[in-house]
Every structure is written in structure tokens, then in C-alpha cells.
Amino acid sequence: MADVLNPALSLNFSSFKRKRVRTQYLVSPLSLSLSRRRVTIRAAETDANEAKPQAPGKALAAAAGGSSFNQLLGIKGAARETNKWKIRLQLTKPVTWPPLVCGVVCGAAASGNFNWTLEDVAKSIVCMLMSGPFLTGYTQTINDYYDREIDAINEPYRPIPSGAISENEVITQLCLLLLGGLGLGGLLDVWAGHDFPIVFYLALGGSLVSYIYSAPPLKLKQNGWIGNFAMGVSYISLPWWAGQALFGTLTPDIIVLTLLYSIAGLGIAIVNDFKSIEGDRALGLQSLPVAFGAETAKWICVGAIDITQISVVGYLLGAGKPYYALALLILIIPQVFFQFEYFLKDPLKYDVKYQASAQPFLVLGLLVTALATSH
């Protein structure tokens, strides 16, 4: 619009200038200044009005030039897709499955009873399917469903706000993922010969947390502290508990240790809040970047991740596991490096790169801790 207005304004003012030579005493500097201001204001209003309908078009254009790989993983920079199965996969955000899969591995290792037999490997794979594709897929889908108004502001190219998939189709997907996850939990209890269906109830409890995290009236994510801690428990504690309960006994000390580790999960969850600041603020969600500002929130984020892991180092030293404590400390160092290299510089620009670089070391630290508790 500015390109259209500038020549026109230039022509008007040049014409005005020629007339002013002949009538320079008839036009005062004040009236000329006011005229210029009126023209400028009208031009700005016209640009603003025309920019509004163009915003979705720009978002869709960006999506059209996105990556098909990103689309399948369910991360930003995704290409616009019309294939319903690919869209359904995108809603489950496969990029979020690995931490849950690793959590099951940690639980199995911490049990001390996992053996490299065909049966134990098969049980662990089924537990991973329950925790990852089914229940994490359910969590991500229900979050997108209840975030559709926020995503219309922050990420209008997402499948639901863009209209790529209908709300009824999303609800059907939710039901199938939930029932599939709970069914696998019950199957694992029968397979393991449990008198009490602990894996089923862990799956049911995790699903409930996922629901109240996203859905009104509780909508835990409205509070940055409670919501992000709930997310940390879902991603770290619950899959660990499922893996350990499947192969052994879930003990109180492990419950406390994993809940402590979930504070690091709180920090990881904050990383994802920076991209949603505009929509969260518009809809009254008190995410930590909204409540404290981006600058303070990014330090809360890295503090939660680093201090938690250092506390676990202290726990392992106190438990007489110095070599495991040293291994965990070594794994914290690259995480701190990537925090300064990427996240603290620009948490919005480098969020994906930071998580891809730092989170593998955090997951390895979880495995080190699990192995320490099993011996």
C-alpha cells in the first residue's frame, strides 16, 4: 500500500509546491503541517486496514513453502498438507514421543528386572507405543483442539485453525487414541501378571492430567507454574513409573526422585511457551513468559533445568554413587553450553535448535540416574 501511496503523495505535494510559488502568502505553514498529518494518518489507517485480511494469507504462504519433514514431525515450519493421514499424524506431534519412549527405558532399567529376552523386549515396545504414539498423541491432539483459538493467533497454519481437518474428525481421533492407550495399559497388566492393574491406572491418570491441562474449567496451563509442572510429570515421571511397574516394583524413593526430575520438565515446557506469548496474553493465559516477561522467563527456564539436575547429582553422591554422579555432571555441561549458545540469545528463534541440541544430554542423564538406582 505504501508503494501505491508514495507516488500519489509525491505528485500531490509537487503540484501543491508549484501552486505555492504563486500563492505562497495564502497558505500558512501551520495549515500545511496539519494537511500533511491528515494525509499521513489516513495512509497509515488504510495500510493497517488492508494488512488485517492479508495476515492469514501470509501465514498460509509460509506454510506452503514449509518442510514436509517438519509437517510429519508436527513442528513449526511445516508444509501445508491435504492428506488426512499426514494431518492426523501432525496433530500427534511425533517429535514429542522420544522423551516418553526414553522414560519407559529408564523405568525398565531402574527396575533391575529387565532382561534382553524376546518377551521383555516385546513388553517394553508395547509400553513405548502406549506412552508415545497413543497417549502422547492424545495429549498433543487434545491440546491442539482446546488451543484452536490461540493457534488462530499464533499459528494459523496449524491443522485445526486452518480448516485442514474438521473438529469432528479431531474428536474421533482423540477417542481412538485414548481407548487405544488405555487398552494397551490393561493388556500390559495382564501380560505381566499384575494382581492390581497399575499400568492401566497410570495410563488413566496420565490421560486425566492431559485433559485437565488443556480443557476448561481447570485448564492447568492457565497457570504457568502448575501447568508446566503437570507437563513435566507427564513427560518424565509417568513413563518412568510405567516402565518400572511393568518389570518391577514402583517404590516411594523413585516416585520422589522422578517428581524432582519433573521440575526439569517444567523448564523444558517453558521453552514452548515463548512462541505463544501473543495468543496467551490475548486470551488471558498466565504462561511464565507472559507473567514475568521473556527475559526473566528464559532464566527461570534454564534455572529449573540445571538446578534440578545438579540436585540429582547431590542425591547420587549421598547415595554412594560417585561415578554415576560424575557422569550426570558431565552431561549437564553441554546443556549449559547450548543454553548460552542458542536459547538465552533468542528463545523464540532458536527454540527448536536448542531442544534438538540439549535435550539428548538431559535424556542420557535420566538414563544414568535410572541405572544408578537399579544397582
Short mmCIF file of C-alpha atoms in Angstrom, two decimals:
data_model
loop_
_atom_site.label_atom_id
_atom_site.label_comp_id
_atom_site.label_asym_id
_atom_site.label_seq_id
_atom_site.Cartn_x
_atom_site.Cartn_y
_atom_site.Cartn_z
CA MET A 1 0.00 0.00 0.00
CA ALA A 2 2.87 2.35 0.83
CA ASP A 3 4.26 1.81 -2.70
CA VAL A 4 0.93 2.94 -4.12
CA LEU A 5 0.60 5.96 -1.85
CA ASN A 6 4.14 7.34 -2.16
CA PRO A 7 3.95 8.32 -5.86
CA ALA A 8 0.48 9.77 -5.33
CA LEU A 9 1.58 11.79 -2.32
CA SER A 10 4.70 12.91 -4.15
CA LEU A 11 2.58 14.09 -7.10
CA ASN A 12 0.14 15.93 -4.83
CA PHE A 13 2.89 17.68 -2.91
CA SER A 14 4.85 18.61 -6.05
CA SER A 15 1.65 20.06 -7.55
CA PHE A 16 0.97 21.80 -4.26
CA LYS A 17 4.50 23.20 -4.30
CA ARG A 18 4.07 24.76 -7.77
CA LYS A 19 0.83 26.41 -6.65
CA ARG A 20 2.53 27.65 -3.51
CA VAL A 21 5.00 29.68 -5.59
CA ARG A 22 2.10 31.66 -6.96
CA THR A 23 0.10 31.82 -3.71
CA GLN A 24 2.73 31.49 -1.02
CA TYR A 25 1.09 34.12 1.15
CA LEU A 26 -2.30 32.40 1.03
CA VAL A 27 -1.18 29.09 2.74
CA SER A 28 0.26 29.18 6.24
CA PRO A 29 2.95 26.73 7.48
CA LEU A 30 0.50 25.52 10.17
CA SER A 31 -2.20 24.53 7.67
CA LEU A 32 0.42 22.76 5.52
CA SER A 33 1.64 20.81 8.57
CA LEU A 34 -1.90 19.81 9.51
CA SER A 35 -2.58 18.75 5.92
CA ARG A 36 0.49 16.56 5.89
CA ARG A 37 -0.51 14.96 9.20
CA ARG A 38 -4.02 14.21 7.89
CA VAL A 39 -2.60 12.57 4.78
CA THR A 40 -0.11 10.55 6.84
CA ILE A 41 -2.76 9.37 9.31
CA ARG A 42 -5.16 8.37 6.53
CA ALA A 43 -2.39 6.47 4.75
CA ALA A 44 -1.45 4.64 7.95
CA GLU A 45 -5.08 3.73 8.64
CA THR A 46 -5.53 2.44 5.12
CA ASP A 47 -2.38 0.30 5.40
CA ALA A 48 -3.50 -1.10 8.75
CA ASN A 49 -6.96 -1.95 7.46
CA GLU A 50 -5.61 -3.69 4.39
CA ALA A 51 -2.97 -5.58 6.40
CA LYS A 52 -5.54 -7.43 8.53
CA PRO A 53 -7.02 -9.69 5.86
CA GLN A 54 -3.57 -10.34 4.44
CA ALA A 55 -2.22 -11.92 7.66
CA PRO A 56 -3.78 -15.39 7.16
CA GLY A 57 -2.67 -15.33 3.54
CA LYS A 58 0.90 -14.68 4.60
CA ALA A 59 0.73 -17.49 7.14
CA LEU A 60 -0.61 -19.90 4.53
CA ALA A 61 2.04 -18.77 2.06
CA ALA A 62 4.71 -19.51 4.68
CA ALA A 63 3.15 -22.93 5.26
CA ALA A 64 3.09 -23.60 1.53
CA GLY A 65 6.85 -23.10 1.45
CA GLY A 66 7.41 -25.20 4.55
CA SER A 67 9.05 -28.57 5.02
CA SER A 68 7.22 -31.87 4.55
CA PHE A 69 9.54 -33.43 7.13
CA ASN A 70 8.58 -30.78 9.68
CA GLN A 71 4.93 -31.46 8.85
CA LEU A 72 5.28 -35.13 9.73
CA LEU A 73 7.07 -34.30 12.99
CA GLY A 74 4.45 -31.70 13.93
CA ILE A 75 6.86 -28.79 14.41
CA LYS A 76 6.90 -25.23 13.10
CA GLY A 77 8.00 -24.66 9.54
CA ALA A 78 5.64 -27.43 8.38
CA ALA A 79 4.37 -27.58 4.82
CA ARG A 80 0.63 -27.27 4.17
CA GLU A 81 -0.78 -30.77 3.68
CA THR A 82 -4.08 -32.10 2.34
CA ASN A 83 -3.55 -35.82 3.03
CA LYS A 84 -5.74 -36.57 6.07
CA TRP A 85 -3.48 -39.29 7.45
CA LYS A 86 -0.48 -36.99 7.38
CA ILE A 87 -2.56 -34.29 9.06
CA ARG A 88 -3.65 -36.74 11.76
CA LEU A 89 -0.01 -37.68 12.34
CA GLN A 90 0.93 -33.98 12.53
CA LEU A 91 -1.64 -33.45 15.28
CA THR A 92 0.04 -36.12 17.43
CA LYS A 93 3.43 -34.31 17.10
CA PRO A 94 5.77 -37.31 16.76
CA VAL A 95 8.70 -35.08 17.71
CA THR A 96 7.36 -35.19 21.30
CA TRP A 97 7.32 -39.00 21.53
CA PRO A 98 11.05 -39.76 22.14
CA PRO A 99 11.18 -38.39 25.75
CA LEU A 100 8.28 -40.70 26.69
CA VAL A 101 9.93 -43.67 24.98
CA CYS A 102 13.16 -42.93 26.84
CA GLY A 103 11.18 -42.61 30.08
CA VAL A 104 9.94 -46.19 29.64
CA VAL A 105 13.53 -47.32 29.04
CA CYS A 106 14.60 -45.54 32.24
CA GLY A 107 11.85 -47.20 34.24
CA ALA A 108 12.72 -50.64 32.86
CA ALA A 109 16.40 -50.06 33.68
CA ALA A 110 15.61 -48.79 37.19
CA SER A 111 13.52 -51.90 37.92
CA GLY A 112 16.63 -54.07 37.78
CA ASN A 113 14.48 -56.89 36.37
CA PHE A 114 14.61 -56.21 32.63
CA ASN A 115 16.27 -58.99 30.64
CA TRP A 116 17.19 -59.00 26.98
CA THR A 117 14.67 -61.69 26.15
CA LEU A 118 12.18 -61.56 23.31
CA GLU A 119 9.28 -61.30 25.77
CA ASP A 120 10.74 -58.41 27.78
CA VAL A 121 11.69 -56.52 24.62
CA ALA A 122 8.15 -57.01 23.26
CA LYS A 123 6.62 -55.78 26.55
CA SER A 124 8.80 -52.67 26.50
CA ILE A 125 7.88 -51.91 22.87
CA VAL A 126 4.16 -52.16 23.68
CA CYS A 127 4.70 -49.87 26.69
CA MET A 128 6.52 -47.39 24.43
CA LEU A 129 3.63 -47.48 21.94
CA MET A 130 1.21 -46.80 24.79
CA SER A 131 3.26 -43.90 26.18
CA GLY A 132 4.35 -42.36 22.87
CA PRO A 133 2.06 -42.59 19.82
CA PHE A 134 -1.16 -43.29 21.74
CA LEU A 135 -1.15 -41.28 24.99
CA THR A 136 1.29 -38.54 23.97
CA GLY A 137 -0.56 -38.36 20.66
CA TYR A 138 -3.79 -37.98 22.66
CA THR A 139 -2.18 -35.26 24.81
CA GLN A 140 -0.97 -33.26 21.82
CA THR A 141 -4.23 -33.64 19.88
CA ILE A 142 -6.44 -32.55 22.78
CA ASN A 143 -4.10 -29.62 23.43
CA ASP A 144 -4.42 -28.50 19.80
CA TYR A 145 -8.20 -28.93 19.98
CA TYR A 146 -8.60 -26.65 23.01
CA ASP A 147 -5.89 -24.28 21.76
CA ARG A 148 -7.55 -23.70 18.40
CA GLU A 149 -8.43 -20.08 19.25
CA ILE A 150 -4.89 -19.34 20.46
CA ASP A 151 -3.39 -21.09 17.43
CA ALA A 152 -5.59 -18.94 15.18
CA ILE A 153 -3.50 -16.02 16.51
CA ASN A 154 -0.07 -17.61 16.99
CA GLU A 155 -0.01 -20.38 14.38
CA PRO A 156 -2.96 -20.00 11.95
CA TYR A 157 -1.42 -22.60 9.63
CA ARG A 158 -1.93 -25.40 12.22
CA PRO A 159 -4.35 -28.14 11.02
CA ILE A 160 -7.39 -27.16 13.11
CA PRO A 161 -7.45 -23.33 12.74
CA SER A 162 -6.52 -23.61 9.05
CA GLY A 163 -9.51 -25.90 8.44
CA ALA A 164 -7.35 -28.76 7.13
CA ILE A 165 -9.23 -31.14 9.46
CA SER A 166 -12.71 -30.79 10.94
CA GLU A 167 -13.44 -30.68 14.66
CA ASN A 168 -15.49 -33.90 14.44
CA GLU A 169 -12.54 -35.69 12.86
CA VAL A 170 -10.30 -34.43 15.67
CA ILE A 171 -12.74 -35.70 18.33
CA THR A 172 -12.81 -39.12 16.66
CA GLN A 173 -9.02 -39.20 16.71
CA LEU A 174 -8.99 -38.26 20.40
CA CYS A 175 -11.33 -41.13 21.31
CA LEU A 176 -9.37 -43.71 19.34
CA LEU A 177 -6.01 -42.65 20.79
CA LEU A 178 -7.35 -42.63 24.35
CA LEU A 179 -9.06 -46.00 24.07
CA GLY A 180 -6.01 -47.48 22.35
CA GLY A 181 -3.67 -46.23 25.07
CA LEU A 182 -5.86 -47.47 27.92
CA GLY A 183 -6.36 -50.80 26.15
CA LEU A 184 -2.59 -51.30 25.84
CA GLY A 185 -2.20 -50.44 29.53
CA GLY A 186 -4.69 -53.13 30.51
CA LEU A 187 -3.01 -55.62 28.16
CA LEU A 188 0.38 -54.98 29.78
CA ASP A 189 -1.04 -55.64 33.25
CA VAL A 190 -2.47 -58.98 32.11
CA TRP A 191 0.80 -59.84 30.34
CA ALA A 192 2.88 -59.02 33.44
CA GLY A 193 0.51 -60.95 35.72
CA HIS A 194 -0.29 -57.97 37.95
CA ASP A 195 -2.89 -58.50 40.66
CA PHE A 196 -3.53 -54.74 40.64
CA PRO A 197 -3.71 -53.12 37.15
CA ILE A 198 -1.12 -50.46 37.94
CA VAL A 199 -0.07 -49.74 34.34
CA PHE A 200 -3.72 -49.20 33.34
CA TYR A 201 -4.26 -46.76 36.22
CA LEU A 202 -1.05 -44.91 35.39
CA ALA A 203 -2.31 -44.55 31.81
CA LEU A 204 -5.72 -43.42 33.07
CA GLY A 205 -4.14 -40.91 35.49
CA GLY A 206 -1.87 -39.53 32.78
CA SER A 207 -4.82 -39.13 30.43
CA LEU A 208 -6.73 -37.26 33.11
CA VAL A 209 -3.78 -34.92 33.68
CA SER A 210 -3.62 -34.31 29.92
CA TYR A 211 -7.32 -33.46 29.83
CA ILE A 212 -7.36 -31.03 32.77
CA TYR A 213 -4.14 -29.45 31.47
CA SER A 214 -5.85 -28.37 28.26
CA ALA A 215 -9.60 -28.33 28.89
CA PRO A 216 -11.78 -25.92 30.87
CA PRO A 217 -12.80 -25.39 33.58
CA LEU A 218 -9.50 -26.35 35.29
CA LYS A 219 -7.20 -25.79 32.27
CA LEU A 220 -3.98 -26.12 34.27
CA LYS A 221 -1.98 -24.41 31.54
CA GLN A 222 -3.65 -21.10 32.51
CA ASN A 223 -1.11 -21.01 35.34
CA GLY A 224 2.47 -21.26 34.12
CA TRP A 225 3.83 -22.96 37.24
CA ILE A 226 1.12 -25.60 37.72
CA GLY A 227 0.63 -26.29 34.02
CA ASN A 228 4.30 -26.71 33.19
CA PHE A 229 4.93 -28.92 36.23
CA ALA A 230 2.00 -31.11 35.16
CA MET A 231 3.61 -31.34 31.74
CA GLY A 232 6.94 -32.27 33.35
CA VAL A 233 5.28 -35.06 35.34
CA SER A 234 3.59 -36.37 32.19
CA TYR A 235 6.81 -36.43 30.19
CA ILE A 236 9.29 -37.66 32.82
CA SER A 237 7.61 -39.30 35.82
CA LEU A 238 4.66 -41.18 34.28
CA PRO A 239 6.54 -43.12 31.55
CA TRP A 240 9.30 -43.97 34.06
CA TRP A 241 6.68 -45.24 36.52
CA ALA A 242 5.01 -47.30 33.79
CA GLY A 243 8.30 -48.91 32.74
CA GLN A 244 9.34 -49.67 36.30
CA ALA A 245 5.92 -51.00 37.33
CA LEU A 246 5.84 -53.25 34.26
CA PHE A 247 9.09 -55.01 35.15
CA GLY A 248 9.40 -54.49 38.89
CA THR A 249 8.05 -52.52 41.84
CA LEU A 250 7.42 -48.78 41.93
CA THR A 251 8.99 -47.58 45.20
CA PRO A 252 8.45 -44.31 47.14
CA ASP A 253 12.06 -43.15 46.69
CA ILE A 254 11.76 -43.48 42.91
CA ILE A 255 8.47 -41.55 42.96
CA VAL A 256 10.14 -38.70 44.86
CA LEU A 257 13.24 -38.73 42.62
CA THR A 258 11.23 -38.63 39.39
CA LEU A 259 8.95 -35.87 40.70
CA LEU A 260 12.12 -33.89 41.43
CA TYR A 261 13.28 -34.53 37.88
CA SER A 262 9.89 -33.27 36.69
CA ILE A 263 10.96 -29.76 37.74
CA ALA A 264 13.46 -30.00 34.88
CA GLY A 265 10.47 -30.98 32.75
CA LEU A 266 8.81 -27.75 33.88
CA GLY A 267 11.79 -25.88 32.45
CA ILE A 268 11.56 -27.77 29.17
CA ALA A 269 7.86 -26.93 28.92
CA ILE A 270 8.63 -23.21 29.31
CA VAL A 271 10.70 -23.38 26.10
CA ASN A 272 7.48 -23.96 24.14
CA ASP A 273 5.69 -21.02 25.78
CA PHE A 274 7.73 -18.31 24.04
CA LYS A 275 6.15 -18.92 20.63
CA SER A 276 2.67 -18.43 22.14
CA ILE A 277 3.16 -15.17 24.05
CA GLU A 278 0.88 -13.10 21.81
CA GLY A 279 -2.03 -15.55 21.88
CA ASP A 280 -1.61 -16.40 25.59
CA ARG A 281 -1.71 -12.73 26.51
CA ALA A 282 -4.75 -12.09 24.29
CA LEU A 283 -6.71 -14.94 25.89
CA GLY A 284 -5.57 -14.35 29.48
CA LEU A 285 -3.29 -17.37 29.94
CA GLN A 286 -0.59 -16.66 32.51
CA SER A 287 2.30 -18.57 30.97
CA LEU A 288 5.61 -17.66 32.58
CA PRO A 289 6.82 -15.54 29.62
CA VAL A 290 3.54 -13.57 29.87
CA ALA A 291 3.60 -13.31 33.68
CA PHE A 292 7.30 -12.41 34.09
CA GLY A 293 8.35 -11.23 30.66
CA ALA A 294 10.52 -13.10 28.17
CA GLU A 295 13.83 -12.01 29.70
CA THR A 296 13.03 -13.29 33.21
CA ALA A 297 11.21 -16.40 31.96
CA LYS A 298 14.18 -17.66 29.97
CA TRP A 299 16.33 -17.60 33.12
CA ILE A 300 13.60 -19.38 35.11
CA CYS A 301 13.60 -21.99 32.35
CA VAL A 302 17.33 -22.75 32.37
CA GLY A 303 17.46 -22.47 36.17
CA ALA A 304 14.76 -25.14 36.57
CA ILE A 305 16.60 -27.48 34.19
CA ASP A 306 20.11 -27.01 35.58
CA ILE A 307 19.41 -26.72 39.32
CA THR A 308 17.24 -29.84 39.23
CA GLN A 309 19.97 -31.92 37.61
CA ILE A 310 22.63 -30.58 39.98
CA SER A 311 20.35 -31.56 42.87
CA VAL A 312 20.15 -35.09 41.46
CA VAL A 313 23.97 -35.13 41.30
CA GLY A 314 23.93 -34.36 45.03
CA TYR A 315 21.36 -37.13 45.61
CA LEU A 316 23.55 -39.68 43.81
CA LEU A 317 26.62 -38.62 45.80
CA GLY A 318 24.65 -39.00 49.02
CA ALA A 319 23.50 -42.45 47.89
CA GLY A 320 27.11 -43.57 47.43
CA LYS A 321 27.07 -43.44 43.59
CA PRO A 322 30.02 -41.08 42.84
CA TYR A 323 30.72 -42.38 39.32
CA TYR A 324 27.10 -42.01 38.26
CA ALA A 325 27.07 -38.54 39.84
CA LEU A 326 30.18 -37.60 37.83
CA ALA A 327 28.65 -38.95 34.61
CA LEU A 328 25.50 -36.88 35.18
CA LEU A 329 27.56 -33.76 35.92
CA ILE A 330 29.47 -34.22 32.65
CA LEU A 331 26.15 -34.47 30.78
CA ILE A 332 24.95 -31.17 32.30
CA ILE A 333 27.91 -29.22 30.82
CA PRO A 334 26.86 -29.39 27.13
CA GLN A 335 23.31 -28.46 28.11
CA VAL A 336 24.57 -25.25 29.73
CA PHE A 337 26.71 -24.55 26.65
CA PHE A 338 23.72 -24.84 24.30
CA GLN A 339 21.62 -22.66 26.61
CA PHE A 340 24.09 -19.81 26.17
CA GLU A 341 24.77 -20.62 22.53
CA TYR A 342 21.10 -20.69 21.46
CA PHE A 343 18.31 -20.35 23.96
CA LEU A 344 19.44 -17.37 26.02
CA LYS A 345 20.30 -15.42 22.87
CA ASP A 346 16.82 -15.72 21.39
CA PRO A 347 14.38 -18.27 22.89
CA LEU A 348 11.87 -17.79 20.07
CA LYS A 349 14.26 -18.01 17.15
CA TYR A 350 16.37 -20.90 18.46
CA ASP A 351 13.82 -22.96 20.43
CA VAL A 352 13.87 -25.97 18.08
CA LYS A 353 17.64 -25.87 17.58
CA TYR A 354 18.21 -25.62 21.34
CA GLN A 355 15.93 -28.54 22.15
CA ALA A 356 17.46 -30.70 19.42
CA SER A 357 20.95 -29.94 20.73
CA ALA A 358 20.46 -30.02 24.52
CA GLN A 359 17.65 -32.46 25.25
CA PRO A 360 19.55 -35.62 24.20
CA PHE A 361 22.01 -34.93 27.03
CA LEU A 362 19.16 -34.46 29.52
CA VAL A 363 17.63 -37.78 28.42
CA LEU A 364 21.02 -39.51 28.77
CA GLY A 365 21.22 -38.01 32.26
CA LEU A 366 17.87 -39.59 33.07
CA LEU A 367 19.18 -42.97 31.91
CA VAL A 368 22.33 -42.58 34.02
CA THR A 369 20.14 -41.83 37.06
CA ALA A 370 17.94 -44.84 36.31
CA LEU A 371 20.94 -47.15 36.07
CA ALA A 372 22.29 -45.74 39.33
CA THR A 373 19.06 -46.52 41.16
CA SER A 374 18.97 -50.08 39.84
CA HIS A 375 22.34 -51.03 41.37
#
